[in-house]
Amino acid sequence: MTALSTTAQYSTDPGQDPPGSRRTGTLFPMYRTLFAALLAAAAWPVLPPVVVHPWAPPATPYGPGHRGVDLAAPAGTPVRAAASGRVTFAGQVAGRGVLTITLPGPASPPLRTTYEPVRPLLPVGTSVTAGQVVATTTDTPSHCPEGCLHWGLLRSHTYLNPLLLLHHAARPRLLPVVGVAEPG
């Protein structure tokens, strides 16, 4: 298990793709304004935040990968909304409790956060704020030996790294530049 901080995860702004990136001009630029306007505040879904399985996007839409982040969370752990929004699903999927919160904003279709396995505490239609307790984790068997919360972020059927929500809410910081000569 590795503890993660909100400021140490990314060396580049996810709204700006590195030169030569295959994503330049496609996925992240369209989210730049959305994330900035939408998420003035964001919260870790469980405290303390310990990532036990990071986001590992599949190479193809149906390929192997990990389409979310697993956070250490034994059964009964309170689950908080990572961002403000509205509960749009609270129920069972394949025998596991799932909660979905749809985030407001200009994106169409909108961004959604998902949490599983959980026991939702709020009905569909409830407005929530970032950090509000919305569910508790359950002891449903999972791939985490000591229990975990699977936290996802989607736009339509496209999975995104949910840590982007926290990254955009974190204060910006400068990172050292290695291997680049100083001007003059």
mmCIF file of C-alpha atoms in Angstrom:
data_model
loop_
_atom_site.group_PDB
_atom_site.id
_atom_site.type_symbol
_atom_site.label_atom_id
_atom_site.label_comp_id
_atom_site.label_asym_id
_atom_site.label_seq_id
_atom_site.Cartn_x
_atom_site.Cartn_y
_atom_site.Cartn_z
ATOM 1 C CA MET A 1 0.000 0.000 0.000
ATOM 2 C CA THR A 2 1.217 3.496 -0.814
ATOM 3 C CA ALA A 3 -0.129 6.729 0.560
ATOM 4 C CA LEU A 4 -0.604 9.434 -2.034
ATOM 5 C CA SER A 5 -0.805 13.179 -1.679
ATOM 6 C CA THR A 6 -2.773 15.453 -3.943
ATOM 7 C CA THR A 7 0.282 17.489 -4.889
ATOM 8 C CA ALA A 8 2.774 14.770 -5.745
ATOM 9 C CA GLN A 9 0.913 12.824 -8.365
ATOM 10 C CA TYR A 10 1.342 14.748 -11.591
ATOM 11 C CA SER A 11 4.272 16.559 -13.106
ATOM 12 C CA THR A 12 2.217 18.010 -15.958
ATOM 13 C CA ASP A 13 -1.162 19.659 -16.078
ATOM 14 C CA PRO A 14 -3.618 17.066 -17.437
ATOM 15 C CA GLY A 15 -5.202 19.875 -19.440
ATOM 16 C CA GLN A 16 -1.911 20.314 -21.290
ATOM 17 C CA ASP A 17 -0.561 17.271 -23.082
ATOM 18 C CA PRO A 18 3.226 16.975 -23.393
ATOM 19 C CA PRO A 19 4.652 17.792 -26.837
ATOM 20 C CA GLY A 20 4.513 14.731 -29.066
ATOM 21 C CA SER A 21 1.834 13.081 -26.943
ATOM 22 C CA ARG A 22 -0.624 10.963 -28.882
ATOM 23 C CA ARG A 23 -3.387 12.659 -26.863
ATOM 24 C CA THR A 24 -2.539 16.219 -27.937
ATOM 25 C CA GLY A 25 -5.634 17.971 -29.189
ATOM 26 C CA THR A 26 -8.004 15.138 -28.331
ATOM 27 C CA LEU A 27 -9.003 13.998 -24.848
ATOM 28 C CA PHE A 28 -7.569 16.344 -22.211
ATOM 29 C CA PRO A 29 -7.856 19.794 -23.841
ATOM 30 C CA MET A 30 -11.656 19.513 -23.903
ATOM 31 C CA TYR A 31 -11.657 19.006 -20.127
ATOM 32 C CA ARG A 32 -9.400 21.962 -19.253
ATOM 33 C CA THR A 33 -12.226 24.501 -18.832
ATOM 34 C CA LEU A 34 -14.645 21.934 -17.448
ATOM 35 C CA PHE A 35 -12.350 20.872 -14.598
ATOM 36 C CA ALA A 36 -11.358 24.443 -13.771
ATOM 37 C CA ALA A 37 -14.957 25.697 -13.552
ATOM 38 C CA LEU A 38 -16.520 22.566 -12.122
ATOM 39 C CA LEU A 39 -14.231 21.578 -9.317
ATOM 40 C CA ALA A 40 -13.249 24.491 -7.138
ATOM 41 C CA ALA A 41 -13.250 21.942 -4.302
ATOM 42 C CA ALA A 42 -12.804 18.198 -4.315
ATOM 43 C CA ALA A 43 -12.329 15.593 -1.618
ATOM 44 C CA TRP A 44 -10.817 12.150 -1.163
ATOM 45 C CA PRO A 45 -13.656 9.595 -1.008
ATOM 46 C CA VAL A 46 -12.126 7.846 2.028
ATOM 47 C CA LEU A 47 -9.796 8.996 4.779
ATOM 48 C CA PRO A 48 -6.941 8.460 5.157
ATOM 49 C CA PRO A 49 -6.347 8.094 1.417
ATOM 50 C CA VAL A 50 -4.248 5.034 0.628
ATOM 51 C CA VAL A 51 -4.170 3.903 -3.007
ATOM 52 C CA VAL A 52 -3.894 0.112 -3.190
ATOM 53 C CA HIS A 53 -4.411 -0.204 -6.948
ATOM 54 C CA PRO A 54 -3.843 2.771 -9.291
ATOM 55 C CA TRP A 55 -5.678 3.699 -12.445
ATOM 56 C CA ALA A 56 -4.374 1.686 -15.408
ATOM 57 C CA PRO A 57 -6.368 2.511 -18.527
ATOM 58 C CA PRO A 58 -6.841 -0.242 -21.092
ATOM 59 C CA ALA A 59 -5.133 0.062 -24.476
ATOM 60 C CA THR A 60 -8.463 -0.624 -26.197
ATOM 61 C CA PRO A 61 -12.061 0.003 -25.049
ATOM 62 C CA TYR A 62 -12.611 -3.656 -24.094
ATOM 63 C CA GLY A 63 -9.025 -4.542 -23.201
ATOM 64 C CA PRO A 64 -7.619 -5.417 -19.790
ATOM 65 C CA GLY A 65 -6.934 -2.586 -17.378
ATOM 66 C CA HIS A 66 -8.084 -0.958 -14.184
ATOM 67 C CA ARG A 67 -10.731 1.649 -14.912
ATOM 68 C CA GLY A 68 -10.600 3.439 -11.580
ATOM 69 C CA VAL A 69 -8.594 3.715 -8.378
ATOM 70 C CA ASP A 70 -8.870 1.350 -5.410
ATOM 71 C CA LEU A 71 -8.563 3.043 -2.019
ATOM 72 C CA ALA A 72 -7.970 1.053 1.177
ATOM 73 C CA ALA A 73 -11.314 0.932 2.990
ATOM 74 C CA PRO A 74 -12.452 -1.909 5.251
ATOM 75 C CA ALA A 75 -16.190 -2.590 5.510
ATOM 76 C CA GLY A 76 -18.079 0.204 7.231
ATOM 77 C CA THR A 77 -15.755 3.001 6.104
ATOM 78 C CA PRO A 78 -17.640 6.252 5.385
ATOM 79 C CA VAL A 79 -17.489 7.205 1.701
ATOM 80 C CA ARG A 80 -17.507 10.892 0.774
ATOM 81 C CA ALA A 81 -18.510 12.529 -2.501
ATOM 82 C CA ALA A 82 -15.326 13.436 -4.368
ATOM 83 C CA ALA A 83 -17.108 16.414 -5.965
ATOM 84 C CA SER A 84 -20.454 18.150 -5.733
ATOM 85 C CA GLY A 85 -23.285 16.797 -7.864
ATOM 86 C CA ARG A 86 -26.500 14.788 -7.828
ATOM 87 C CA VAL A 87 -27.008 11.092 -7.008
ATOM 88 C CA THR A 88 -28.130 9.475 -10.268
ATOM 89 C CA PHE A 89 -27.817 5.788 -9.314
ATOM 90 C CA ALA A 90 -27.913 4.004 -5.983
ATOM 91 C CA GLY A 91 -28.376 0.259 -6.168
ATOM 92 C CA GLN A 92 -26.962 -3.143 -7.059
ATOM 93 C CA VAL A 93 -24.897 -4.025 -10.118
ATOM 94 C CA ALA A 94 -23.789 -7.667 -10.380
ATOM 95 C CA GLY A 95 -24.435 -8.188 -6.662
ATOM 96 C CA ARG A 96 -22.382 -5.170 -5.556
ATOM 97 C CA GLY A 97 -23.680 -1.899 -4.187
ATOM 98 C CA VAL A 98 -22.898 1.027 -6.484
ATOM 99 C CA LEU A 99 -23.394 4.771 -6.105
ATOM 100 C CA THR A 100 -23.103 7.184 -9.033
ATOM 101 C CA ILE A 101 -22.935 10.959 -8.701
ATOM 102 C CA THR A 102 -23.333 13.083 -11.826
ATOM 103 C CA LEU A 103 -21.370 16.326 -11.709
ATOM 104 C CA PRO A 104 -22.787 19.624 -12.958
ATOM 105 C CA GLY A 105 -21.078 21.558 -15.696
ATOM 106 C CA PRO A 106 -20.957 22.333 -19.383
ATOM 107 C CA ALA A 107 -19.814 18.883 -20.566
ATOM 108 C CA SER A 108 -22.263 16.840 -22.555
ATOM 109 C CA PRO A 109 -22.551 14.104 -21.521
ATOM 110 C CA PRO A 110 -21.571 15.140 -17.982
ATOM 111 C CA LEU A 111 -18.859 13.625 -15.811
ATOM 112 C CA ARG A 112 -19.886 10.925 -13.312
ATOM 113 C CA THR A 113 -18.100 9.540 -10.265
ATOM 114 C CA THR A 114 -18.780 5.960 -9.180
ATOM 115 C CA TYR A 115 -18.173 4.186 -5.886
ATOM 116 C CA GLU A 116 -18.332 0.435 -5.165
ATOM 117 C CA PRO A 117 -18.888 -1.807 -3.237
ATOM 118 C CA VAL A 118 -20.991 0.458 -1.036
ATOM 119 C CA ARG A 119 -24.250 0.777 0.832
ATOM 120 C CA PRO A 120 -25.659 4.073 -0.497
ATOM 121 C CA LEU A 121 -27.025 6.388 2.199
ATOM 122 C CA LEU A 122 -28.902 8.747 -0.144
ATOM 123 C CA PRO A 123 -31.669 8.213 -2.698
ATOM 124 C CA VAL A 124 -31.454 9.070 -6.394
ATOM 125 C CA GLY A 125 -32.008 12.785 -6.975
ATOM 126 C CA THR A 126 -30.234 13.983 -3.834
ATOM 127 C CA SER A 127 -27.821 16.909 -4.297
ATOM 128 C CA VAL A 128 -24.467 16.406 -2.575
ATOM 129 C CA THR A 129 -21.402 18.525 -1.872
ATOM 130 C CA ALA A 130 -17.745 17.554 -2.072
ATOM 131 C CA GLY A 131 -16.751 15.792 1.146
ATOM 132 C CA GLN A 132 -20.307 14.874 2.167
ATOM 133 C CA VAL A 133 -20.714 11.281 3.416
ATOM 134 C CA VAL A 134 -22.836 9.483 0.794
ATOM 135 C CA ALA A 135 -22.268 5.762 1.481
ATOM 136 C CA THR A 136 -20.376 3.192 3.544
ATOM 137 C CA THR A 137 -18.191 0.429 2.168
ATOM 138 C CA THR A 138 -19.445 -3.139 2.374
ATOM 139 C CA ASP A 139 -17.684 -6.459 2.880
ATOM 140 C CA THR A 140 -18.569 -7.710 -0.602
ATOM 141 C CA PRO A 141 -15.713 -9.965 -1.794
ATOM 142 C CA SER A 142 -13.293 -8.037 -3.962
ATOM 143 C CA HIS A 143 -9.795 -8.182 -5.381
ATOM 144 C CA CYS A 144 -8.474 -6.237 -2.361
ATOM 145 C CA PRO A 145 -7.583 -8.670 0.436
ATOM 146 C CA GLU A 146 -8.368 -6.201 3.255
ATOM 147 C CA GLY A 147 -11.253 -4.348 1.597
ATOM 148 C CA CYS A 148 -11.248 -1.325 -0.664
ATOM 149 C CA LEU A 149 -13.381 1.250 -2.397
ATOM 150 C CA HIS A 150 -13.285 1.275 -6.192
ATOM 151 C CA TRP A 151 -13.592 4.926 -7.259
ATOM 152 C CA GLY A 152 -14.247 5.713 -10.915
ATOM 153 C CA LEU A 153 -14.686 8.747 -13.163
ATOM 154 C CA LEU A 154 -16.512 8.563 -16.489
ATOM 155 C CA ARG A 155 -17.751 10.744 -19.287
ATOM 156 C CA SER A 156 -20.292 8.737 -21.255
ATOM 157 C CA HIS A 157 -18.516 5.361 -21.655
ATOM 158 C CA THR A 158 -14.986 6.774 -21.429
ATOM 159 C CA TYR A 159 -13.146 6.104 -18.177
ATOM 160 C CA LEU A 160 -10.863 8.815 -16.830
ATOM 161 C CA ASN A 161 -8.403 8.877 -13.952
ATOM 162 C CA PRO A 162 -10.436 9.973 -10.893
ATOM 163 C CA LEU A 163 -7.305 11.469 -9.324
ATOM 164 C CA LEU A 164 -7.666 14.276 -11.901
ATOM 165 C CA LEU A 165 -10.485 15.619 -9.722
ATOM 166 C CA LEU A 166 -8.104 16.062 -6.801
ATOM 167 C CA HIS A 167 -5.262 17.303 -8.969
ATOM 168 C CA HIS A 168 -7.319 20.214 -10.255
ATOM 169 C CA ALA A 169 -8.475 21.099 -6.751
ATOM 170 C CA ALA A 170 -4.908 21.101 -5.398
ATOM 171 C CA ARG A 171 -2.819 24.244 -5.270
ATOM 172 C CA PRO A 172 -0.438 24.448 -8.228
ATOM 173 C CA ARG A 173 3.272 24.038 -7.615
ATOM 174 C CA LEU A 174 6.387 24.298 -9.699
ATOM 175 C CA LEU A 175 8.392 21.170 -10.333
ATOM 176 C CA PRO A 176 12.144 21.079 -10.962
ATOM 177 C CA VAL A 177 13.230 20.872 -14.555
ATOM 178 C CA VAL A 178 15.979 18.320 -15.145
ATOM 179 C CA GLY A 179 18.161 18.173 -18.235
ATOM 180 C CA VAL A 180 17.198 21.565 -19.686
ATOM 181 C CA ALA A 181 19.807 24.300 -19.964
ATOM 182 C CA GLU A 182 18.929 27.623 -18.328
ATOM 183 C CA PRO A 183 18.459 30.549 -20.702
ATOM 184 C CA GLY A 184 21.421 32.915 -21.157
#
